[in-house]
Coordinates of C-alpha atoms (C1' of nucleotides) in Angstrom, one line a residue:
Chain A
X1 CA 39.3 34.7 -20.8
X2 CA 39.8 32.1 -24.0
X3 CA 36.9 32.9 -26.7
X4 CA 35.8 31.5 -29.6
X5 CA 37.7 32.9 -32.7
X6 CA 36.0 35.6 -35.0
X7 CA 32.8 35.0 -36.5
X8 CA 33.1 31.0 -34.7
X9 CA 30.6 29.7 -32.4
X10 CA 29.7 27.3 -30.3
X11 CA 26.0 25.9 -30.2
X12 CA 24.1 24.6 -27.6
X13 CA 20.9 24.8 -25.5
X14 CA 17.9 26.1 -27.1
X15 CA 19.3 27.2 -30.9
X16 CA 21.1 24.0 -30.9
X17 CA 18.1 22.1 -30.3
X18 CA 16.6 24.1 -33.5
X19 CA 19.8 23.0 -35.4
X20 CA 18.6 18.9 -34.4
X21 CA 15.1 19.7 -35.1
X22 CA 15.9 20.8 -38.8
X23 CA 18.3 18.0 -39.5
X24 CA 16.1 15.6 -38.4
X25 CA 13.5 17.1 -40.5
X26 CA 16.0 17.6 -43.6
X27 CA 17.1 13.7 -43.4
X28 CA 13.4 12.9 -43.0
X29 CA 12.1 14.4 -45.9
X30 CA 14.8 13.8 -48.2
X31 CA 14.9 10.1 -47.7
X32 CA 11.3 9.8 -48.7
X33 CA 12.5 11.8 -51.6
X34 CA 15.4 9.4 -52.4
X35 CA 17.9 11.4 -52.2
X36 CA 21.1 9.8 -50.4
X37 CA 23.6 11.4 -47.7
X38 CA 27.2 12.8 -48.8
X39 CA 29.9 13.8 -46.8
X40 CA 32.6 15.4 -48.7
X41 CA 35.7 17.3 -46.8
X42 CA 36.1 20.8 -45.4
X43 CA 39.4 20.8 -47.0
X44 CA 39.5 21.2 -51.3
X45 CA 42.3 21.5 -53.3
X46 CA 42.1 25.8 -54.4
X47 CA 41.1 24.5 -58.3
X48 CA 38.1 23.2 -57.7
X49 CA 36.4 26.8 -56.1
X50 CA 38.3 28.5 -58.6
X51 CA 37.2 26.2 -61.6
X52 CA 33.4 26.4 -60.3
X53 CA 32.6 29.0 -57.9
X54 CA 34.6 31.2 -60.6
X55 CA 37.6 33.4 -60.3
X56 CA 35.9 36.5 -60.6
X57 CA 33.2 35.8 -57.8
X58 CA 33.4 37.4 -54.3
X59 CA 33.7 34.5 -52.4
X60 CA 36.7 33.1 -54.7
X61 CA 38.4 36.9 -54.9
X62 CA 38.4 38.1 -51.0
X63 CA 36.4 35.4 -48.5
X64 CA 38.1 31.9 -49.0
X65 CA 40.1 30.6 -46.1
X66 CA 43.4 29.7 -47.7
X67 CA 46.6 28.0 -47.2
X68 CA 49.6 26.0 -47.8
X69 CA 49.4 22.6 -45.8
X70 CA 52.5 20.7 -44.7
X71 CA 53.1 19.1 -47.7
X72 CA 53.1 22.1 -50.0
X73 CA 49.5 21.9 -51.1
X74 CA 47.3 24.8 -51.8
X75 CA 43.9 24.3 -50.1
X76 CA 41.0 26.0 -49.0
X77 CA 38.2 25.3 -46.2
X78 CA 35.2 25.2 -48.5
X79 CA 32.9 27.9 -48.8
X80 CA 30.0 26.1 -50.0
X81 CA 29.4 22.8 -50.9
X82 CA 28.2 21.8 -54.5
X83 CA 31.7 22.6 -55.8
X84 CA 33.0 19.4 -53.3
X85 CA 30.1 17.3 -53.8
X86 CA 30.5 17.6 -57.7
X87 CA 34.2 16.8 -57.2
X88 CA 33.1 13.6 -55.3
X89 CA 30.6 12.5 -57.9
X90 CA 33.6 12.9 -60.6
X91 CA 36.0 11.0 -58.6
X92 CA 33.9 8.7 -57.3
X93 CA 32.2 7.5 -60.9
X94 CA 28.7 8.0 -59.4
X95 CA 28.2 9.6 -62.9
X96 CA 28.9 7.0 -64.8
X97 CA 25.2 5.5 -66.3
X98 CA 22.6 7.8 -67.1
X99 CA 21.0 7.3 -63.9
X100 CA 20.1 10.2 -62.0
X101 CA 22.1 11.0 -58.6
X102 CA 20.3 12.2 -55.7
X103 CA 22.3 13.5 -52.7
X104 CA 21.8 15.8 -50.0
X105 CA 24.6 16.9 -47.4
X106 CA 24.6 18.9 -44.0
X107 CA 27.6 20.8 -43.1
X108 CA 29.4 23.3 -42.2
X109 CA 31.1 26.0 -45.0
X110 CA 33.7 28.7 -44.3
X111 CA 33.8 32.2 -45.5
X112 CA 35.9 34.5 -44.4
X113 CA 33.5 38.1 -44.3
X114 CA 33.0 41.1 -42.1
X115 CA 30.4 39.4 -38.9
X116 CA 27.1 40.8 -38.5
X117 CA 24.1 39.2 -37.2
X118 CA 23.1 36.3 -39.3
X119 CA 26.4 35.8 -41.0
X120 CA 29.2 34.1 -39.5
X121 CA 32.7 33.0 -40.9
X122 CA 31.7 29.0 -40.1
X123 CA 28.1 28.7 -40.9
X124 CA 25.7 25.5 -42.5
X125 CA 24.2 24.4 -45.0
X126 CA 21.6 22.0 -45.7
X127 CA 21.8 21.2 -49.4
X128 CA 20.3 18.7 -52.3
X129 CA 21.7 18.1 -55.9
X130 CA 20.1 16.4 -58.1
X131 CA 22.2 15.1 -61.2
X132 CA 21.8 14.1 -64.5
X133 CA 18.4 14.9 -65.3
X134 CA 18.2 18.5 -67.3
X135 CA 14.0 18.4 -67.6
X136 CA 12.0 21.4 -65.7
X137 CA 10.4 17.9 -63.9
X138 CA 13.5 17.5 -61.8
X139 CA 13.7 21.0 -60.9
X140 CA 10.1 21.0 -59.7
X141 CA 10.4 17.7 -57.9
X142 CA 13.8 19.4 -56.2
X143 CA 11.7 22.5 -55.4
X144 CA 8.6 20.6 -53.7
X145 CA 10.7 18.3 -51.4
X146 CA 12.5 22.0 -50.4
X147 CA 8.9 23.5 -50.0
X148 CA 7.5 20.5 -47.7
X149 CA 11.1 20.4 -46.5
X150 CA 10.3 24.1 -45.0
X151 CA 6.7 23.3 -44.6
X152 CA 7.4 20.5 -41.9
X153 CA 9.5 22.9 -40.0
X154 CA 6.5 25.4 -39.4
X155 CA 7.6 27.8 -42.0
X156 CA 4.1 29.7 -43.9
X157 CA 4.3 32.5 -46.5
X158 CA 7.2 31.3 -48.4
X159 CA 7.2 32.3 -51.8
X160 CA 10.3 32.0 -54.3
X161 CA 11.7 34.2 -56.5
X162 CA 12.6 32.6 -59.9
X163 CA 14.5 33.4 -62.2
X164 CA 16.3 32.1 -65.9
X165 CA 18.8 33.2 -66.6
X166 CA 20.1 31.5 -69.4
X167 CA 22.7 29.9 -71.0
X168 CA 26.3 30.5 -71.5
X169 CA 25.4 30.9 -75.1
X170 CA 22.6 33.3 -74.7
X171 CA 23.9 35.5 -72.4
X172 CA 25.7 37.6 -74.1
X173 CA 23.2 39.0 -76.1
X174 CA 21.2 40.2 -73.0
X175 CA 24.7 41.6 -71.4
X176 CA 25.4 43.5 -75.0
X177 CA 21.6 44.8 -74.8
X178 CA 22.0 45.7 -71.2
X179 CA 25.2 47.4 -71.4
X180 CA 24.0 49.6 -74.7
X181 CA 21.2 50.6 -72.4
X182 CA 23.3 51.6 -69.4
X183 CA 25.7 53.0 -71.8
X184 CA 23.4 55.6 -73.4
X185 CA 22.8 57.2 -69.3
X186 CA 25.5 56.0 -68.0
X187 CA 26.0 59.4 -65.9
X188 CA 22.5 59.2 -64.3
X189 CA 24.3 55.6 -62.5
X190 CA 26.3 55.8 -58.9
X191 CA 29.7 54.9 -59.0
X192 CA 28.5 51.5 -57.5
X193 CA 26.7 50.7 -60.4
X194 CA 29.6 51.6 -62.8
X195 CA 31.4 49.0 -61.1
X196 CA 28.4 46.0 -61.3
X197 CA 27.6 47.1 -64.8
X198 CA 31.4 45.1 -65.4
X199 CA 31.5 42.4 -62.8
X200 CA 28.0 41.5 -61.9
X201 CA 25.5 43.4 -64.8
X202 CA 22.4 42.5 -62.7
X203 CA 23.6 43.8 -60.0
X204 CA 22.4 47.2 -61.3
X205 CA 19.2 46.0 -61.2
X206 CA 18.7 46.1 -57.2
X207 CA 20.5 49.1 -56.5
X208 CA 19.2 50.6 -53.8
X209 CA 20.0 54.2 -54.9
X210 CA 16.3 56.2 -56.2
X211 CA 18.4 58.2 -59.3
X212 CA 19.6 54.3 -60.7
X213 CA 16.3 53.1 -59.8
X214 CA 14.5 55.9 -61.9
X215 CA 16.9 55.4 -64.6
X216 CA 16.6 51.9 -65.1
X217 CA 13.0 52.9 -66.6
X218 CA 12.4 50.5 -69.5
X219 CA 15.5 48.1 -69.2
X220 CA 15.9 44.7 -71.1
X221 CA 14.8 42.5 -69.5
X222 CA 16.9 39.0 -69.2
X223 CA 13.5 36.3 -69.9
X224 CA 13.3 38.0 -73.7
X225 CA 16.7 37.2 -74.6
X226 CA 16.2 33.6 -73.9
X227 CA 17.2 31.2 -76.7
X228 CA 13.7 29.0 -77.9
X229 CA 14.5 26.0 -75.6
X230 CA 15.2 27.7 -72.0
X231 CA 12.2 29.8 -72.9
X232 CA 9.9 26.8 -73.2
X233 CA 12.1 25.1 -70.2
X234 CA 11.3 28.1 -68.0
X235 CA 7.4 28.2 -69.4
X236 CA 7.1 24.4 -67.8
X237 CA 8.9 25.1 -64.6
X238 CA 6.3 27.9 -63.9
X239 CA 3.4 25.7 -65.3
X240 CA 4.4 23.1 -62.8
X241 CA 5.2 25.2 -59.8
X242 CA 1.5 27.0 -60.3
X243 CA -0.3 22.9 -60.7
X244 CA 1.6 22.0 -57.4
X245 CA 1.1 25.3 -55.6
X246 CA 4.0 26.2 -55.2
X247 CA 3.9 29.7 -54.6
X248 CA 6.6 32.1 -56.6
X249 CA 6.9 34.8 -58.5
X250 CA 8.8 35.9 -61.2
X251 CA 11.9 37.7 -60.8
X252 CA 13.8 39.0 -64.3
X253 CA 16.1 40.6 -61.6
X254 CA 17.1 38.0 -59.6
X255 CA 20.7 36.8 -60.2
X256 CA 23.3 35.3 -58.1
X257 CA 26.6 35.5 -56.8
X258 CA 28.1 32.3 -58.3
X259 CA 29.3 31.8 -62.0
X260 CA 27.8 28.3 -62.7
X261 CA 24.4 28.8 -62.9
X262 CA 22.4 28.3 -66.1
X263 CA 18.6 28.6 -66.9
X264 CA 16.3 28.5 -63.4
X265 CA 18.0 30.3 -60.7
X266 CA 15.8 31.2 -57.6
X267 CA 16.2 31.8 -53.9
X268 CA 13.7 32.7 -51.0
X269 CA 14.4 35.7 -48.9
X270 CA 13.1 36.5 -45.2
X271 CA 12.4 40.0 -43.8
X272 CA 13.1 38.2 -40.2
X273 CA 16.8 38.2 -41.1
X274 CA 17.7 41.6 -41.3
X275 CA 19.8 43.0 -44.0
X276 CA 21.0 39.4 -44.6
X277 CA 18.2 38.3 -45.9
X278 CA 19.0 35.0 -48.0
X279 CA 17.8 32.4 -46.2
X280 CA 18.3 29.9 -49.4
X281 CA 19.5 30.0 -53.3
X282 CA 20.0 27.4 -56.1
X283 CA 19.5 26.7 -59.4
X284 CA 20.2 25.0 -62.8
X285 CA 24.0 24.0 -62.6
X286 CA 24.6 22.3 -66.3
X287 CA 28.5 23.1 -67.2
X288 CA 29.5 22.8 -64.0
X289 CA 30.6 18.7 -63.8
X290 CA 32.2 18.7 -67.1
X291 CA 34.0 21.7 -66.0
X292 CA 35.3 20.1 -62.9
X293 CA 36.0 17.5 -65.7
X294 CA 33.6 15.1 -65.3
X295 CA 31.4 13.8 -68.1
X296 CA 28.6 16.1 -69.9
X297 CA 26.2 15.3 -67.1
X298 CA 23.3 18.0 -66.2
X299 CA 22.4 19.3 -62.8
X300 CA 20.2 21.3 -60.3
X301 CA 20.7 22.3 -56.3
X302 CA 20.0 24.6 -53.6
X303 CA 21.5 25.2 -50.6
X304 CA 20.0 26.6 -47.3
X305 CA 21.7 28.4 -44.6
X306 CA 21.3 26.5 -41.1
X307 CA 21.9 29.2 -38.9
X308 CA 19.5 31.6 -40.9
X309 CA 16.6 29.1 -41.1
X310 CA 17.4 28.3 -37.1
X311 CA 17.0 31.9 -36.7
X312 CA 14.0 32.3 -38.4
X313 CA 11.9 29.3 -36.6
X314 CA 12.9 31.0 -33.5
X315 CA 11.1 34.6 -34.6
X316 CA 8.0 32.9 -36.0
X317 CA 7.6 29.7 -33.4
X318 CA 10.1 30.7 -30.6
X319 CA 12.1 27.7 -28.7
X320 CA 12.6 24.8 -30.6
X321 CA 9.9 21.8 -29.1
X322 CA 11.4 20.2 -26.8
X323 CA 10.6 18.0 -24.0
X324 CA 12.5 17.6 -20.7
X325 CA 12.5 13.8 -19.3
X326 CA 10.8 13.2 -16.2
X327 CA 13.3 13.6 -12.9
X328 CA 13.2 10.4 -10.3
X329 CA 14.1 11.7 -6.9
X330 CA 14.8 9.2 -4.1
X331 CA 15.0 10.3 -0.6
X332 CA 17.6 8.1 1.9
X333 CA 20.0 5.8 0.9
X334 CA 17.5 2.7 0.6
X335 CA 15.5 4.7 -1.8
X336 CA 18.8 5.8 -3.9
X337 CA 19.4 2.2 -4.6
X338 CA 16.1 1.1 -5.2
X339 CA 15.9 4.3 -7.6
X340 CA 18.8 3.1 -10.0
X341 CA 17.5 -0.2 -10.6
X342 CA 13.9 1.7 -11.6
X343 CA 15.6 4.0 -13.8
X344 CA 17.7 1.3 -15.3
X345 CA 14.7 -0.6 -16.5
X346 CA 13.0 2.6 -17.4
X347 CA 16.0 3.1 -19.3
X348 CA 16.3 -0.1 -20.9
X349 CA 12.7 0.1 -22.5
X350 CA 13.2 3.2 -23.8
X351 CA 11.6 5.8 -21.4
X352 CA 13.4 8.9 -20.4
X353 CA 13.8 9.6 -17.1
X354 CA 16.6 11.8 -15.0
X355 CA 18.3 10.6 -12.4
X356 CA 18.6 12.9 -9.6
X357 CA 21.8 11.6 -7.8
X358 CA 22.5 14.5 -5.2
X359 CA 21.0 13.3 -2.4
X360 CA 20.0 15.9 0.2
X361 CA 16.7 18.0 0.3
X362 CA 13.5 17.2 -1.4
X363 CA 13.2 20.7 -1.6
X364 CA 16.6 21.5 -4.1
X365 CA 15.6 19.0 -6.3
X366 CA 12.0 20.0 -6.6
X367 CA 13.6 24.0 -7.5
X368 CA 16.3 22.5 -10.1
X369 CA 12.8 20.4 -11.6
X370 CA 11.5 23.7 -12.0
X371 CA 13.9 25.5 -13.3
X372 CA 14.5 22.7 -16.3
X373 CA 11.3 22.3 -17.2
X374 CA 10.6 18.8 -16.2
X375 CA 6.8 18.4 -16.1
X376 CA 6.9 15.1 -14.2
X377 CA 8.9 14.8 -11.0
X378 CA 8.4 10.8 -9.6
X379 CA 9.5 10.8 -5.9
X380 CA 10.6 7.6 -4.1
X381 CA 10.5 7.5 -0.3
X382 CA 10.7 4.9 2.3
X383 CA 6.8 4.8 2.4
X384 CA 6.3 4.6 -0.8
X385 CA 9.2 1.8 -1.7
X386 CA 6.7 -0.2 1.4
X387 CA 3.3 0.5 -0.4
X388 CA 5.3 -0.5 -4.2
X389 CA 4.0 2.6 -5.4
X390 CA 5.9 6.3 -6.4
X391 CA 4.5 9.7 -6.1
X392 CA 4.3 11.7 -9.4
X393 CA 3.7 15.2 -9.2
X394 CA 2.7 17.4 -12.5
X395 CA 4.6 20.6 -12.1
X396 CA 2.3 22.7 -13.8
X397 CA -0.5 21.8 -11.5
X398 CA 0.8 20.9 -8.5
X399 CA -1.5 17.7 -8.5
X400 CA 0.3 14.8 -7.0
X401 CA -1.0 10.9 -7.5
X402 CA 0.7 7.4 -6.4
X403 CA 1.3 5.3 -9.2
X404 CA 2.0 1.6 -9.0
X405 CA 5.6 0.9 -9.5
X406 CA 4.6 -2.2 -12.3
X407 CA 2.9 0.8 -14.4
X408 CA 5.8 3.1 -14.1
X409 CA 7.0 2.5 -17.5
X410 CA 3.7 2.4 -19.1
X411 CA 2.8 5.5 -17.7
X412 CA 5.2 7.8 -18.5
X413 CA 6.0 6.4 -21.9
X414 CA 3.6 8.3 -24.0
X415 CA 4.3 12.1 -21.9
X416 CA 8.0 11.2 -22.7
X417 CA 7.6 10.5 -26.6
Chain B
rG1 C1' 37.4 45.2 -47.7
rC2 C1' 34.6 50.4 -46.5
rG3 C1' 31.6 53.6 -43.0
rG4 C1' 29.1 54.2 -38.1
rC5 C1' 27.8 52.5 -33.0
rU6 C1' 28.5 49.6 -28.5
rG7 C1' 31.3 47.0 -24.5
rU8 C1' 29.8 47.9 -16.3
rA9 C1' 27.1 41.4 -12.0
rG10 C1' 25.2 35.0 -15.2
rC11 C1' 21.1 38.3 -17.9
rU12 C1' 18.7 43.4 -18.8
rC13 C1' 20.8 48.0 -17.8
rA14 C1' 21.9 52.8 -14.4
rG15 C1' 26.4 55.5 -13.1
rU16 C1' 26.4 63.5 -12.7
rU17 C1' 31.7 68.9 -15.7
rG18 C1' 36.8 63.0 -13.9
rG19 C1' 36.5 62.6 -7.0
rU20 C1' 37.6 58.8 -2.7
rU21 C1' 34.4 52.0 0.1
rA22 C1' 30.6 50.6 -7.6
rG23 C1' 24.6 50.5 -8.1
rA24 C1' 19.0 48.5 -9.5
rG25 C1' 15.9 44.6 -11.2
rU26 C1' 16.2 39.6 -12.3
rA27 C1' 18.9 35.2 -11.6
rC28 C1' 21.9 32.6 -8.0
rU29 C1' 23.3 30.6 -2.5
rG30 C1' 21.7 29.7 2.5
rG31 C1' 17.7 30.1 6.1
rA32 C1' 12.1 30.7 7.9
rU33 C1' 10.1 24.9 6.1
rU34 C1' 15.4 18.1 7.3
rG35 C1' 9.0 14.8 2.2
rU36 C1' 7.5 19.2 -2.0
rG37 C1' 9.1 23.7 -7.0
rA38 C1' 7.6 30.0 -9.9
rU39 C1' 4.7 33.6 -4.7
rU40 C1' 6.2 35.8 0.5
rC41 C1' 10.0 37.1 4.4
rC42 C1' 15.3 37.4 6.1
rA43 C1' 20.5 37.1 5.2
rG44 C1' 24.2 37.1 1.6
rG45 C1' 29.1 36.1 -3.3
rU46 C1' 26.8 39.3 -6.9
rG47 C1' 32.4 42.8 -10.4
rU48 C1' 40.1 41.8 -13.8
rC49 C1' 34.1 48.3 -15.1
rG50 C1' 36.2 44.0 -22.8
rU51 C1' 42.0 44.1 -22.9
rG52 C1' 46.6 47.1 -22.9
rG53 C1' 48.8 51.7 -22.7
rG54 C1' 48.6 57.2 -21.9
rU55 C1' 46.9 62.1 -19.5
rU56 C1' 45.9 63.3 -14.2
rC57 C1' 47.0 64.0 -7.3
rG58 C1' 42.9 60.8 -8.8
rA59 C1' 39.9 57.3 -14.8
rG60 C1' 33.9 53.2 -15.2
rU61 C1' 34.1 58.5 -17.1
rC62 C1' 39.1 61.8 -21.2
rC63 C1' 42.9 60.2 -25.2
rC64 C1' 45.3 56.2 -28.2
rA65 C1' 45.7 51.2 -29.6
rU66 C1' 43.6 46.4 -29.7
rC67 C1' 39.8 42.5 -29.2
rA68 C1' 34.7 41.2 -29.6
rG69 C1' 29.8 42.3 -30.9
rC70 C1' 25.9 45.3 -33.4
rC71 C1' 24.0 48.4 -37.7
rG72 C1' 24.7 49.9 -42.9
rC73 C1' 27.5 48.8 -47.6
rC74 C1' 29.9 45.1 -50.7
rC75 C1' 28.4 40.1 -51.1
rC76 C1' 26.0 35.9 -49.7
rA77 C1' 23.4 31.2 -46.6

RNA sequence: GCGGCUGUAGCUCAGUUGGUUAGAGUACUGGAUUGUGAUUCCAGGUGUCGUGGGUUCGAGUCCCAUCAGCCGCCCCA
């Protein structure tokens, strides 16, 4: 049998109808926000991952899908999407003025990774960038369109980790610090750690061994190697977050997998995910347009993971609301016709109705109407095309009462919306 | 990329030290009921045993390979 190819897959039924539930919500929200749709292509040219994501990242190194098109060209599926949407900004002059840029995008990113549940090789994202505004204001607006974002979907007891970590500039003092203090007990780490303490210092941090846990006692500690301005930038973030209620906590540990980050970096984790517990990440992205050779222009985004957060709703609400149309079921030819013209001005005002066009017993219609869902079933017989009325029955009662055909519509307009 | 586990009906799973015609529940189809759906009763498909090799008189069972999924790591959404 043909399947799907490793770590693909299709969507449909009940998780797809999470996936519509969520985007709806996301374009909802975010338009009241005014932030604007962008679309940017699953193909990039290799440079722009390797010139943002960074060449020394995981995802760069060992996950990108990669390959030489027809024409000669390196290019790459995207494995997120800032890097593209940044590229688009540049190319597109939406930089130009000082006006800040808003945009959010929904789509799917490619990373090429060992499967396990909750981590696929196509997943989405949801994500929202906001550009050219460097003040802690923009960060906190970003964050309290994400929390009602999550709050409109059902989601309670979300509380983000935050995090500075700096700038380019004042980074290396808290690296030097960190290493010195590694360095001085360097044998009590695992060989894991040895490796972070080069790529990825705060890494260390979270290892999950007890001996580098118990030797991490006392470690710098990244917020008091802050230069005077993020320190102040970070102090307003918080003071905003805690007026709006926001709820976070501080997290000197947190750090993240991609190189462009500067200043706030947070992300929200879920213990409904299993060991991949990310369900979203961002932060303060300031180098990363002029490196993609744009103008000096700051920026700040997050990104969510669609599946993840589908996942999630399903544990804490199960299926995704949904409401089955009513089904119209004519019995004898007469009825059949007289049935299509009914539907086709139920249709044409905007009321949901199935069709049942099998003909044939009452009785196979009424145990499909079951099976689906449908909480109204209409039935339209011979004596009740005489009397102008049609039976409705209520599934989950059983109770059964003839409505007048002229009220059809206005009946079953406010079960179906 | 590293380590471990799993794969039998649409779904959830049994299946003896290798033994002859593959099982249960549920779902599904038809009928008891040709204008009435979760219950009841009766009758029934329920299957390349993930795939391909190998050992054997004989493989769902043992061995190898491969594919897919799951768990942990790395990392991330």
């Amino acid at each position: 049998m043909a399947q799907s190819v490793k770590g693909m897959r299709d969507l449909f039924g009940a998780e797809l109808r999470w996936f519509q539930h969520i985007e709806e919500t996301a374009r909802r929200v975010f338009g009241r926000h005014g932030y604007g749709e962008i679309r940017t292509p699953i193909l990039e040219e290799l440079d722009v991952f390797k010139r943002s994501v960074g060449e020394s990242s995981d995802i760069v190194n060992k996950e990108m899908y990669e390959f030489t098109d027809k024409g000669g060209r390196q290019v790459v599926m995207r494995p997120e999407n800032t890097a593209g949407v940044v590229r688009a900004a540049i190319q597109h002059k939406l930089l130009a003025s000082s006006d800040p840029v808003l945009l959010y995008y929904i789509g799917q990113q490619f990373r090429y990774e060992r499967m396990q549940t909750g981590r696929y090789r196509q997943f989405w994202q949801i994500g929202a960038e906001s550009f050219g505004v460097a003040s802690p204001e923009s960060e906190a607006e970003s964050l309290l369109m994400l929390h009602s974002f999550l709050k409109e979907l059902g989601l309670k007891q979300m509380v983000f980790s935050i995090n500075s970590v700096g700038t380019p500039e004042s980074r290396p003092a808290f690296y030097e610090a960190f290493r010195a203090f590694f360095a001085e007990r360097q044998d009590r780490f695992c060989s894991d750690c040895h490796r972070r303490i080069e790529s990825n210092p705060l890494r260390v941090l979270d290892c999950k061994n007890e001996s580098c846990q118990a030797a991490l006692e006392g470690h710098p500690v990244i917020t008091d190697y802050l230069d005077e301005a993020s320190a102040k930038h970070h102090a307003r973030l918080k003071a905003l977050l805690t007026e709006l209620a926001i709820p976070f906590e501080e997290n000197p540990r947190l750090v993240r997998g991609l190189d462009y980050y500067t200043r706030t970096a947070f992300e929200l984790l879920s213990s409904d995910l299993g060991a991949q517990s990310a369900l979203l990440g961002g932060g303060r992205y300031d180098g990363l347009v002029k490196q993609l050779g744009g103008p000096e222009v700051p920026a700040f985004g997050w990104a969510i993971g669609l599946d993840r957060l589908a996942m999630v709703l399903q544990q804490v609400r199960g299926e995704a609301p949904h409401v089955a149309p009513a089904l119209l079921i004519p019995l004898g030819e007469r009825a059949a016709t007289e049935a299509f013209k009914l539907a086709r001005g139920l249709w044409d005002v905007g009321v949901a109705v199935q069709l049942e066009t099998r003909g044939g017993a009452l009785k196979k219609a009424m145990a499909t109407a079951n099976r689906t869902g449908v909480q109204t079933v209409l039935i339209l017989g011979d004596g009740e095309l005489d009397g102008g009325t049609i039976t409705a029955r209520h599934m989950a009662t059983g109770e059964q009462e003839s409505w007048p055909l002229s009220e059809l519509a206005a009946r079953l307009k406010p079960a179906a919306s």
